[in-house]
Coordinates of C-alpha atoms and ligand atoms in Angstrom, one line a residue:
M19 CA -35.2 -219.7 155.3
T20 CA -34.5 -222.9 157.2
L21 CA -35.9 -225.2 154.6
G22 CA -33.6 -226.9 152.2
Y23 CA -36.0 -227.0 149.2
K24 CA -33.8 -224.8 147.0
K25 CA -35.1 -225.3 143.5
Q26 CA -38.8 -224.6 144.2
K27 CA -40.2 -221.2 144.6
I28 CA -41.1 -220.5 148.2
L29 CA -43.2 -217.6 149.2
K30 CA -43.2 -216.3 152.8
G31 CA -46.3 -214.9 154.3
I32 CA -48.0 -214.7 157.7
A33 CA -48.9 -217.9 159.4
A34 CA -52.6 -217.5 159.9
S35 CA -53.9 -220.9 160.7
P36 CA -51.8 -224.0 161.4
G37 CA -51.7 -227.3 159.6
I38 CA -50.5 -228.5 156.3
A39 CA -52.5 -228.4 153.1
I40 CA -51.3 -230.0 149.8
G41 CA -53.4 -229.6 146.7
R42 CA -54.1 -227.6 143.5
A43 CA -54.3 -223.9 143.5
Y44 CA -57.7 -222.4 142.7
H45 CA -57.8 -218.7 141.9
M46 CA -60.6 -216.7 143.2
E47 CA -61.0 -213.5 141.3
R48 CA -61.7 -210.9 143.9
K49 CA -60.4 -207.8 142.2
K50 CA -63.1 -205.5 140.9
M51 CA -64.1 -205.8 137.3
K52 CA -63.0 -202.6 135.5
I53 CA -65.4 -201.4 132.9
V54 CA -63.3 -201.0 129.9
H55 CA -66.2 -200.8 127.6
Q56 CA -68.2 -197.6 127.6
Y57 CA -69.6 -196.9 124.2
L58 CA -72.5 -195.4 122.4
I59 CA -74.7 -197.7 120.4
D60 CA -76.7 -197.3 117.3
I61 CA -80.5 -197.0 117.6
S62 CA -80.8 -200.3 115.8
Q63 CA -78.7 -202.0 118.5
I64 CA -81.0 -200.9 121.4
P65 CA -83.2 -204.1 121.5
T66 CA -80.1 -206.4 121.3
E67 CA -78.3 -204.4 124.0
M68 CA -81.4 -204.6 126.3
E69 CA -81.7 -208.3 125.7
R70 CA -78.0 -208.7 126.5
F71 CA -78.5 -207.0 129.8
K72 CA -81.7 -209.1 130.6
E73 CA -79.8 -212.2 129.9
A74 CA -76.9 -211.3 132.1
V75 CA -79.3 -210.6 135.0
A76 CA -81.1 -213.9 134.3
N77 CA -77.7 -215.7 134.4
S78 CA -76.8 -214.0 137.6
E79 CA -80.1 -215.0 139.2
E80 CA -79.6 -218.6 138.1
Q81 CA -76.1 -218.7 139.5
L82 CA -77.3 -217.3 142.8
L83 CA -80.2 -219.7 143.1
K84 CA -77.8 -222.6 142.4
I85 CA -75.4 -221.4 145.1
K86 CA -78.3 -221.1 147.5
K87 CA -79.5 -224.6 146.7
Q88 CA -76.1 -226.1 147.2
M89 CA -75.4 -224.5 150.5
P90 CA -74.6 -227.2 153.0
D91 CA -76.9 -227.5 156.0
E92 CA -74.4 -226.1 158.5
I93 CA -74.4 -222.8 156.7
K94 CA -78.0 -222.7 155.5
S95 CA -78.7 -220.0 158.1
H96 CA -76.6 -217.6 156.0
S97 CA -78.8 -218.0 152.9
Y98 CA -80.2 -214.5 153.5
I99 CA -77.0 -213.2 151.9
I100 CA -78.1 -214.7 148.6
D101 CA -81.7 -213.6 149.0
G102 CA -80.4 -210.0 149.4
Q103 CA -78.5 -210.3 146.1
L104 CA -81.5 -211.6 144.3
L105 CA -83.7 -208.8 145.5
I106 CA -81.1 -206.2 144.3
L107 CA -81.0 -207.7 140.8
K108 CA -84.8 -207.2 140.5
D109 CA -84.8 -203.7 142.0
K110 CA -86.6 -201.2 139.8
M111 CA -83.9 -198.5 140.4
I112 CA -81.4 -200.9 139.0
F113 CA -83.1 -203.2 136.5
N114 CA -85.7 -200.9 134.9
R115 CA -83.5 -197.9 135.2
T116 CA -80.6 -199.6 133.3
L117 CA -83.0 -200.7 130.5
K118 CA -84.3 -197.2 130.2
T119 CA -80.8 -195.7 130.1
I120 CA -79.7 -198.0 127.4
E121 CA -82.8 -196.9 125.4
E122 CA -82.7 -193.2 126.1
E123 CA -79.0 -192.5 126.1
Q124 CA -78.1 -195.1 123.6
I125 CA -75.2 -196.5 125.6
N126 CA -74.0 -200.0 126.2
A127 CA -75.4 -202.1 129.0
E128 CA -72.3 -202.0 131.3
W129 CA -72.2 -198.2 131.2
A130 CA -76.0 -198.0 131.8
L131 CA -75.8 -200.4 134.7
K132 CA -72.9 -198.5 136.3
K133 CA -74.9 -195.2 136.0
S134 CA -78.0 -196.7 137.7
V135 CA -75.9 -198.2 140.4
N136 CA -74.1 -194.9 141.0
N137 CA -77.5 -193.1 141.3
V138 CA -78.6 -195.7 143.9
K139 CA -75.3 -195.4 145.7
Q140 CA -75.6 -191.6 145.9
V141 CA -79.1 -192.0 147.5
F142 CA -77.7 -194.5 150.0
E143 CA -74.7 -192.3 150.8
K144 CA -77.0 -189.5 151.8
I145 CA -78.8 -191.6 154.4
D146 CA -77.7 -190.7 157.9
D147 CA -77.5 -194.2 159.0
E148 CA -74.2 -196.1 159.0
Y149 CA -75.9 -199.4 158.8
I150 CA -78.0 -198.6 155.8
R151 CA -75.0 -196.9 154.1
S152 CA -72.9 -200.0 154.7
R153 CA -75.4 -202.0 152.6
I154 CA -73.9 -200.4 149.5
S155 CA -71.6 -203.3 149.4
D156 CA -74.5 -205.7 148.7
I157 CA -75.4 -203.7 145.7
E158 CA -71.8 -203.7 144.5
Y159 CA -71.5 -207.4 144.9
A160 CA -74.7 -208.0 142.9
T161 CA -73.7 -205.6 140.2
E162 CA -70.3 -207.1 139.9
R163 CA -71.9 -210.5 139.2
V164 CA -73.9 -209.0 136.4
L165 CA -70.8 -207.2 134.9
W166 CA -69.0 -210.5 134.9
N167 CA -71.9 -212.1 133.1
L168 CA -72.0 -209.3 130.6
A169 CA -68.4 -209.9 129.9
G170 CA -69.2 -213.5 129.4
K171 CA -67.0 -214.5 132.4
R172 CA -68.0 -216.4 135.5
F173 CA -68.2 -214.6 138.8
Q174 CA -66.6 -216.7 141.4
S175 CA -67.9 -217.5 144.8
I176 CA -66.4 -219.8 147.4
A177 CA -69.7 -221.7 147.3
D178 CA -69.0 -222.5 143.6
I179 CA -66.0 -224.7 144.5
N180 CA -66.9 -228.3 144.2
E181 CA -63.6 -230.2 144.6
P182 CA -60.9 -229.9 147.2
V183 CA -58.6 -227.1 146.3
I184 CA -56.3 -224.5 147.8
V185 CA -57.9 -221.1 147.4
V186 CA -55.7 -218.2 146.2
A187 CA -57.1 -214.7 146.4
H188 CA -56.2 -211.1 146.7
D189 CA -58.4 -211.0 149.8
L190 CA -61.2 -213.0 151.4
T191 CA -63.8 -211.3 153.5
P192 CA -65.4 -212.8 156.7
A193 CA -68.5 -213.3 154.5
D194 CA -66.4 -215.4 152.2
A195 CA -65.2 -217.4 155.1
T196 CA -68.7 -218.2 156.2
Q197 CA -69.2 -220.0 152.9
M198 CA -66.1 -222.2 153.3
E199 CA -66.6 -225.9 153.5
V200 CA -63.8 -227.7 155.0
S201 CA -64.1 -230.6 152.5
K202 CA -63.7 -228.2 149.6
V203 CA -61.3 -225.6 150.8
M204 CA -58.2 -227.4 152.0
G205 CA -56.4 -224.2 152.7
F206 CA -56.2 -220.6 151.5
I207 CA -53.6 -218.0 150.6
T208 CA -54.3 -214.3 150.4
E209 CA -52.3 -211.4 149.4
I210 CA -53.5 -209.1 152.2
G211 CA -54.5 -209.6 155.8
G212 CA -52.8 -210.2 159.2
R213 CA -52.8 -213.0 161.8
T214 CA -55.6 -211.4 163.7
S215 CA -57.8 -210.4 160.8
H216 CA -61.2 -211.9 161.2
T217 CA -60.8 -214.2 158.2
A218 CA -57.6 -215.6 159.8
I219 CA -59.4 -216.1 163.1
M220 CA -62.2 -218.0 161.3
A221 CA -59.7 -220.1 159.4
R222 CA -58.4 -221.3 162.7
S223 CA -61.9 -222.0 164.0
L224 CA -62.6 -224.0 160.9
E225 CA -59.2 -225.7 161.2
I226 CA -58.3 -224.7 157.6
P227 CA -54.5 -224.1 157.2
A228 CA -53.9 -220.6 155.9
V229 CA -51.1 -218.2 155.0
V230 CA -52.0 -214.5 154.5
G231 CA -50.1 -211.5 153.5
V232 CA -48.4 -213.3 150.6
E233 CA -48.0 -210.2 148.5
S234 CA -47.6 -211.6 145.0
A235 CA -49.7 -214.8 145.5
T236 CA -52.2 -214.3 142.7
Q237 CA -49.3 -213.6 140.2
D238 CA -46.9 -216.3 141.4
L239 CA -49.4 -219.2 141.8
T240 CA -50.7 -220.7 138.6
N241 CA -54.2 -222.0 138.6
G242 CA -54.3 -225.8 138.8
N243 CA -50.7 -226.2 139.8
M244 CA -49.6 -228.0 143.0
V245 CA -49.0 -226.0 146.0
I246 CA -48.2 -226.7 149.7
I247 CA -49.3 -224.5 152.5
D248 CA -47.3 -224.7 155.7
G249 CA -49.7 -222.9 158.1
E250 CA -47.3 -223.2 161.0
A251 CA -44.3 -221.7 159.3
G252 CA -46.3 -219.3 157.1
L253 CA -44.8 -220.8 153.9
V254 CA -46.2 -221.4 150.5
I255 CA -44.3 -223.8 148.3
L256 CA -45.0 -223.7 144.5
D257 CA -44.8 -226.7 142.3
P258 CA -43.1 -228.9 144.9
D259 CA -40.8 -231.7 143.7
D260 CA -41.3 -235.3 144.7
E261 CA -38.9 -235.1 147.6
T262 CA -40.7 -232.0 149.1
L263 CA -44.1 -233.6 148.6
T264 CA -43.1 -236.8 150.3
D265 CA -41.6 -234.7 153.2
Y266 CA -44.7 -232.7 153.5
Y267 CA -47.1 -235.7 153.4
T268 CA -45.1 -237.1 156.3
K269 CA -45.3 -233.8 158.2
Q270 CA -49.0 -233.7 157.5
G271 CA -49.4 -237.2 159.0
E272 CA -47.3 -236.3 162.0
Y273 CA -49.2 -233.2 162.5
R274 CA -52.5 -235.1 162.5
V275 CA -51.2 -237.7 165.0
Y276 CA -49.9 -234.9 167.3
R277 CA -53.2 -233.1 167.1
D278 CA -55.2 -236.3 167.9
Q279 CA -52.9 -237.0 170.8
A280 CA -53.3 -233.5 172.2
L281 CA -57.0 -234.0 171.9
K282 CA -56.8 -236.6 174.7
Y283 CA -56.0 -233.7 177.1
S284 CA -59.0 -231.8 176.1
Y285 CA -61.3 -233.1 178.8
L286 CA -58.8 -232.8 181.6
P287 CA -58.7 -229.5 183.6
A288 CA -55.8 -227.1 183.1
E289 CA -54.3 -227.7 186.5
T290 CA -50.6 -227.0 187.0
V291 CA -48.4 -229.4 189.0
D292 CA -48.6 -226.9 191.9
H293 CA -52.4 -227.1 191.8
T294 CA -53.5 -223.8 190.2
R295 CA -56.4 -224.2 188.0
I296 CA -56.9 -221.9 185.0
K297 CA -60.3 -221.6 183.3
I298 CA -59.9 -222.5 179.7
Y299 CA -62.7 -221.1 177.5
A300 CA -63.3 -220.8 173.8
N301 CA -63.9 -217.9 171.4
I302 CA -66.7 -218.4 168.9
E303 CA -68.3 -216.5 166.1
F304 CA -71.2 -218.7 165.2
I305 CA -73.7 -220.8 167.0
D306 CA -72.5 -223.9 165.0
E307 CA -69.2 -223.8 166.8
A308 CA -70.7 -224.2 170.3
A309 CA -70.9 -228.0 170.2
S310 CA -67.5 -228.4 168.7
V311 CA -65.8 -226.2 171.3
L312 CA -67.2 -228.5 174.0
N313 CA -65.6 -231.4 172.2
H314 CA -62.2 -229.6 172.3
G315 CA -62.5 -229.3 176.0
A316 CA -63.7 -225.7 176.4
E317 CA -65.2 -225.1 179.9
G318 CA -67.2 -222.1 178.7
I319 CA -67.3 -219.4 176.1
G320 CA -65.1 -216.5 177.0
L321 CA -65.9 -214.5 173.9
Y322 CA -68.9 -214.8 171.7
R323 CA -68.3 -212.3 168.9
T324 CA -71.8 -211.2 167.9
E325 CA -71.0 -209.3 164.7
F326 CA -71.9 -211.9 162.2
L327 CA -75.7 -211.7 162.7
Y328 CA -75.4 -208.1 161.6
L329 CA -73.3 -208.7 158.4
N330 CA -74.6 -209.4 154.9
R331 CA -78.3 -208.7 155.7
K332 CA -80.7 -206.2 154.3
E333 CA -82.2 -205.3 157.7
R334 CA -80.9 -205.1 161.2
P335 CA -81.4 -208.3 163.0
S336 CA -84.6 -208.3 165.1
E337 CA -84.5 -208.7 168.9
E338 CA -86.2 -212.1 168.4
L339 CA -83.6 -213.3 166.0
L340 CA -80.8 -212.3 168.3
F341 CA -82.5 -213.7 171.4
T342 CA -83.1 -217.1 169.7
N343 CA -79.5 -217.3 168.7
Y344 CA -78.1 -216.3 172.1
R345 CA -80.5 -218.5 173.9
D346 CA -79.6 -221.5 171.8
V347 CA -75.9 -221.0 172.4
V348 CA -76.5 -220.7 176.1
K349 CA -78.6 -223.9 176.1
I350 CA -75.9 -225.8 174.2
M351 CA -73.2 -224.7 176.6
H352 CA -75.3 -225.1 179.8
P353 CA -74.2 -225.2 182.6
H354 CA -71.0 -223.6 181.3
P355 CA -70.8 -219.8 181.0
V356 CA -71.3 -217.9 177.7
T357 CA -69.7 -214.5 177.6
I358 CA -71.6 -212.5 175.0
R359 CA -69.7 -209.5 173.7
T360 CA -71.9 -206.6 172.5
L361 CA -71.6 -205.5 169.0
D362 CA -68.0 -204.7 168.0
M363 CA -68.7 -203.5 164.5
G364 CA -66.2 -201.5 162.5
C365 CA -63.1 -201.4 160.4
D366 CA -61.8 -204.9 159.7
K367 CA -65.2 -206.5 160.1
F368 CA -66.5 -204.8 157.0
T369 CA -65.2 -205.4 153.5
T370 CA -63.4 -202.4 152.1
S371 CA -66.5 -201.2 150.2
E372 CA -68.7 -201.5 153.3
M373 CA -66.4 -199.5 155.4
V374 CA -67.7 -196.5 157.1
Q375 CA -66.1 -193.7 155.2
E376 CA -63.4 -192.7 157.7
I377 CA -59.8 -192.0 157.1
N378 CA -58.8 -194.0 160.1
P379 CA -61.5 -196.5 160.8
A380 CA -59.7 -198.4 163.5
L381 CA -59.6 -195.1 165.4
G382 CA -63.1 -194.1 164.4
L383 CA -66.7 -194.8 165.1
R384 CA -66.4 -198.5 165.9
S385 CA -67.4 -200.9 168.6
I386 CA -69.0 -199.4 171.7
R387 CA -68.8 -195.9 170.2
L388 CA -71.0 -197.0 167.3
C389 CA -73.4 -198.6 169.8
L390 CA -73.6 -195.5 171.9
R391 CA -74.3 -193.5 168.7
H392 CA -77.0 -195.9 167.7
E393 CA -78.6 -196.5 171.0
D394 CA -81.6 -198.3 169.4
V395 CA -79.4 -201.0 167.9
F396 CA -77.5 -201.4 171.2
K397 CA -80.7 -201.6 173.2
T398 CA -82.2 -204.3 171.0
Q399 CA -79.1 -206.3 171.5
L400 CA -79.0 -205.8 175.3
R401 CA -82.7 -206.9 175.5
A402 CA -81.9 -210.0 173.5
I403 CA -78.8 -210.8 175.7
L404 CA -80.7 -210.2 179.0
R405 CA -83.6 -212.4 177.8
A406 CA -81.2 -215.2 176.9
S407 CA -79.7 -215.0 180.4
A408 CA -82.8 -216.6 181.8
Y409 CA -81.8 -219.8 180.1
G410 CA -78.4 -220.5 181.5
N411 CA -75.1 -219.0 182.5
V412 CA -74.6 -215.7 180.7
R413 CA -72.0 -212.9 181.1
I414 CA -72.1 -209.7 179.2
M415 CA -68.9 -208.0 178.0
F416 CA -68.4 -204.5 176.5
P417 CA -65.7 -204.0 173.9
M418 CA -63.3 -201.1 173.5
I419 CA -64.0 -199.3 176.7
S420 CA -61.7 -196.4 176.9
G421 CA -62.7 -194.7 180.1
L422 CA -65.0 -194.5 183.1
S423 CA -67.7 -192.2 181.7
E424 CA -68.1 -194.4 178.7
L425 CA -68.5 -197.5 181.0
M426 CA -71.0 -195.7 183.2
E427 CA -73.0 -194.6 180.2
V428 CA -73.1 -198.3 179.0
K429 CA -74.0 -199.5 182.5
N430 CA -76.8 -196.9 182.7
I431 CA -78.3 -198.1 179.4
L432 CA -78.1 -201.7 180.6
R433 CA -79.8 -200.8 183.9
K434 CA -82.7 -199.1 182.0
I435 CA -83.2 -202.2 179.9
Q436 CA -83.2 -204.3 183.0
E437 CA -85.9 -202.1 184.5
E438 CA -87.8 -202.2 181.2
L439 CA -87.8 -206.0 181.2
E440 CA -88.8 -206.1 184.9
S441 CA -91.8 -203.9 184.2
E442 CA -92.7 -206.2 181.3
D443 CA -92.4 -209.2 183.5
I444 CA -89.8 -210.7 181.2
P445 CA -87.4 -213.0 183.0
F446 CA -83.6 -212.4 183.0
D447 CA -80.7 -213.3 185.3
K448 CA -80.6 -210.5 187.9
G449 CA -77.1 -211.5 189.0
L450 CA -75.7 -211.3 185.4
K451 CA -72.0 -210.6 185.5
I452 CA -70.7 -207.7 183.5
G453 CA -67.2 -207.3 182.1
A454 CA -65.1 -204.7 180.3
M455 CA -62.7 -205.6 177.6
I456 CA -59.4 -204.0 178.2
E457 CA -58.1 -203.3 174.7
V458 CA -57.4 -199.6 174.6
P459 CA -54.3 -198.3 176.4
S460 CA -56.3 -195.7 178.4
A461 CA -58.3 -198.6 179.9
V462 CA -55.0 -200.2 181.1
V463 CA -53.9 -197.0 182.8
L464 CA -57.4 -196.7 184.4
A465 CA -57.7 -200.4 185.1
D466 CA -57.9 -199.8 188.9
V467 CA -60.8 -197.3 188.4
L468 CA -62.7 -199.4 185.9
A469 CA -62.2 -202.6 188.1
K470 CA -64.5 -201.1 190.7
E471 CA -67.4 -201.0 188.2
V472 CA -67.3 -204.4 186.7
D473 CA -67.3 -208.1 187.7
F474 CA -64.5 -209.1 185.4
F475 CA -62.0 -207.9 182.9
S476 CA -61.1 -209.6 179.6
I477 CA -57.9 -208.4 177.9
G478 CA -58.3 -208.1 174.2
T479 CA -54.7 -208.3 173.1
N480 CA -55.5 -208.2 169.4
D481 CA -56.6 -204.6 169.7
L482 CA -54.5 -203.7 172.7
I483 CA -51.3 -204.5 170.6
Q484 CA -52.7 -202.6 167.7
Y485 CA -53.4 -199.5 169.7
T486 CA -50.4 -199.6 171.9
L487 CA -47.8 -200.2 169.2
A488 CA -49.7 -198.2 166.6
I489 CA -49.8 -201.2 164.2
D490 CA -52.9 -201.7 162.1
R491 CA -53.7 -205.3 162.8
V492 CA -54.9 -205.9 159.2
N493 CA -52.1 -204.2 157.4
E494 CA -49.6 -206.8 156.1
H495 CA -46.9 -204.1 155.6
V496 CA -46.6 -203.6 159.3
A497 CA -47.5 -207.1 160.4
H498 CA -43.9 -207.9 161.2
M499 CA -44.0 -205.2 163.9
Y500 CA -47.2 -206.6 165.6
E501 CA -45.5 -208.1 168.7
P502 CA -47.3 -209.7 171.6
L503 CA -43.9 -210.1 173.3
H504 CA -43.2 -206.4 173.2
P505 CA -42.1 -205.4 176.8
A506 CA -44.8 -202.7 176.8
I507 CA -47.5 -205.3 176.2
L508 CA -46.2 -207.6 178.8
R509 CA -46.1 -204.8 181.4
M510 CA -49.5 -203.6 180.5
V511 CA -51.1 -207.1 180.9
K512 CA -49.3 -207.4 184.2
R513 CA -50.7 -204.1 185.3
V514 CA -54.3 -205.0 184.4
V515 CA -54.1 -208.3 186.2
E516 CA -52.8 -206.6 189.3
A517 CA -55.5 -203.9 189.1
G518 CA -58.2 -206.5 188.7
H519 CA -57.0 -208.7 191.5
G520 CA -56.5 -205.6 193.7
A521 CA -60.2 -204.9 193.3
G522 CA -61.1 -208.6 193.8
I523 CA -62.3 -209.3 190.2
E524 CA -61.2 -212.0 187.8
V525 CA -59.0 -211.2 184.9
A526 CA -59.3 -213.1 181.6
M527 CA -57.6 -212.8 178.3
C528 CA -59.5 -213.4 175.1
G529 CA -57.2 -212.0 172.4
E530 CA -55.2 -214.4 170.2
M531 CA -52.3 -214.2 172.5
A532 CA -54.2 -216.3 175.0
G533 CA -54.2 -219.4 172.8
E534 CA -50.6 -219.3 171.7
P535 CA -48.9 -222.4 173.2
A536 CA -45.5 -220.7 173.2
Y537 CA -46.8 -218.1 175.6
V538 CA -48.1 -220.6 178.2
P539 CA -45.3 -219.9 180.8
I540 CA -45.9 -216.2 180.4
L541 CA -49.6 -216.4 180.8
L542 CA -49.2 -218.6 183.8
G543 CA -46.6 -216.2 185.3
L544 CA -48.9 -213.3 184.7
G545 CA -51.6 -214.8 186.9
L546 CA -54.5 -214.7 184.5
D547 CA -57.6 -216.5 185.8
E548 CA -59.1 -217.4 182.5
L549 CA -57.9 -217.8 179.0
S550 CA -60.3 -217.8 176.1
M551 CA -59.0 -219.0 172.8
N552 CA -59.7 -220.7 169.5
A553 CA -61.0 -224.2 170.5
F554 CA -58.3 -225.8 168.4
C555 CA -55.6 -224.5 170.7
I556 CA -57.2 -225.8 173.9
P557 CA -55.8 -229.4 174.0
K558 CA -52.2 -228.3 173.6
V559 CA -52.5 -225.4 176.0
K560 CA -54.1 -227.7 178.6
R561 CA -51.5 -230.4 178.1
M562 CA -48.6 -227.9 178.6
M563 CA -50.2 -226.3 181.7
R564 CA -50.6 -229.7 183.3
S565 CA -46.9 -230.4 183.0
T566 CA -45.6 -227.2 184.5
S567 CA -45.9 -225.0 187.6
V568 CA -47.0 -221.5 188.3
K569 CA -44.0 -221.1 190.6
E570 CA -41.5 -221.7 187.8
S571 CA -43.6 -219.6 185.4
K572 CA -43.5 -216.6 187.8
E573 CA -39.8 -216.8 188.2
F574 CA -39.5 -217.0 184.4
L575 CA -41.8 -214.0 184.0
D576 CA -39.8 -211.9 186.5
K577 CA -36.7 -212.5 184.5
L578 CA -38.5 -211.8 181.3
L579 CA -39.8 -208.5 182.5
S580 CA -36.3 -207.3 183.3
L581 CA -35.5 -207.5 179.6
T582 CA -36.2 -204.5 177.5
E583 CA -35.5 -205.6 174.0
V584 CA -38.0 -207.7 172.0
S585 CA -35.2 -209.8 170.5
Q586 CA -33.9 -210.7 174.0
I587 CA -37.4 -211.6 175.2
K588 CA -38.0 -213.8 172.2
E589 CA -34.7 -215.6 172.6
F590 CA -35.4 -216.2 176.2
V591 CA -39.0 -217.5 175.5
R592 CA -37.6 -219.8 172.8
Y593 CA -35.0 -221.2 175.1
E594 CA -37.4 -221.6 178.1
V595 CA -40.3 -223.2 176.1
S596 CA -38.1 -225.7 174.3
R597 CA -36.4 -226.6 177.6
R598 CA -39.7 -227.0 179.5
F599 CA -41.9 -228.5 176.8
P600 CA -39.5 -230.6 174.6
E601 CA -42.4 -232.8 173.4
D602 CA -44.5 -229.9 172.1
F603 CA -41.5 -227.9 170.8
P604 CA -38.8 -230.3 169.6
S605 CA -36.9 -227.5 167.9
K606 CA -36.0 -224.2 169.4
D607 CA -36.4 -222.6 166.0
N608 CA -40.1 -223.3 165.7
V609 CA -41.3 -222.1 169.1
L610 CA -42.6 -218.7 168.2
P611 CA -45.2 -217.8 165.6
D612 CA -44.1 -215.3 162.9
Ligands
LIG7 C1 -59.2 -208.4 170.8 O1 -59.2 -207.3 170.3 O2 -58.2 -209.0 171.3 C2 -60.5 -209.2 170.7 C3 -60.6 -210.4 171.3 O3 -61.5 -208.7 170.0 P1 -61.6 -208.7 168.4 O4 -60.4 -209.6 167.9 O5 -62.9 -209.3 168.0 O6 -61.4 -207.3 168.1
LIG8 MG1 -61.0 -206.2 170.0

């Protein structure tokens, strides 16, 4: 470790979101409540036990209503999450059934509740519909709250936090992240997760410093004690002494000054000194982000992840709801393009309990495969996207394409929907551009074939790295092997760019690799036409691009591609970046992310 803070305990994790946060640790209990108490009760205790259960439910309702009321305006649109929990608490199969079981079987409330919930879960599990089955997690979430109340403990939610703290949890789901308020959550530390997990991606969008994959965080960090998060170095410093604190307050100030300075570059084009202009777009997850990405200098949206309208709700979102959302994003961004990616549901976008029951979910029924299995869900989304295209500049993009027949099947469905809309006289953009995400190795190999069928490619490096190097992107045990600079990855990206350009289409990159400032010379050398990234990275990336040339970057890339060891490649990148961009990277040691 390069830091000299010897006496304090320093935990090393994965740098998930940059920035420095200094504050008190706040433990979020995210582990499941284990029912230790399962006991028979005396007939005379039945009324009291029933009352105890009713009271726990009433307390749970009260807590949920309070959370709903306190929801800040920006996230009010997510209040359906709470409504869903409230409905479950009142559900006859859970509420009445539990009371009846207490009475008939003379067992304690926790046990009776667990029995009712298990019955409901069994019914759900039999339903041949992944979406409905995945709703089991809502039931579990609501039950968990009642169990905590029965135990006389408080069930914690991010929305309960009412003073600025640093959240420490075993895990935080994307749904937790939707409830984070920047003024209350100064930063967070989790025991599991990787740099490209969706919670980490959202932390970067919200500009909340975060370190994930800190294995013993919930044990090592005492509630209420001071802690520092260094989101750039992936460090967590426990109980810092005065000297460390002063140092870090200074660093925090410097970081803010640097960020504000870089912001000045946000409105300038990313044009290199030898006059090549790269399109710099942003990735978003929520409509609320659209205005802010414009402020950071995004010239369009290169990836609108559309999963969140499908999460945490009782029913599938209607065509109208999707259409309104897409149309509004398109209007905010007008005349800039908005690339709407079709539903990429699966594996890491669910919480563990919601996961489709598959041994290998990342290799399972996810993304475009899930859409082709549930054509009705897919068609509803396509109709909504096409309708929104009448209001501005829309592109549509399909994730996880693995081969030609899959792409043709998707295009066929899209064509049918276009015909349907035409016959209904519903306007849409007839020249709508379609793109394929290149994130599966087979698509790289077939890039020349696929390029003939689409208007653009967008390389999804988060998954491409996962599938190429066989590294689960959300598994902290192999996170250190997740390597964008792996020679195989660099060669694959080069191959895709060449295949795309050979067929006369543009090639974008929208994985996290696109927004990593240290990779700017590589990305320029590779000849990518568009980079779509977390808006937060835009100013720095633009500033770096404006100070360098494509010519020099190509020469650098050629040399880099002749190296075959990751360690040599990293060393060369460190050297080159600190030489070419001394202002952005004053020290060679801090060039590359973990
Ligand atoms: C990717 O895989 O690089 C990507 C951009 O998609 P996601 O992170 O949503 O899987
Ligand atoms: Mg992906």
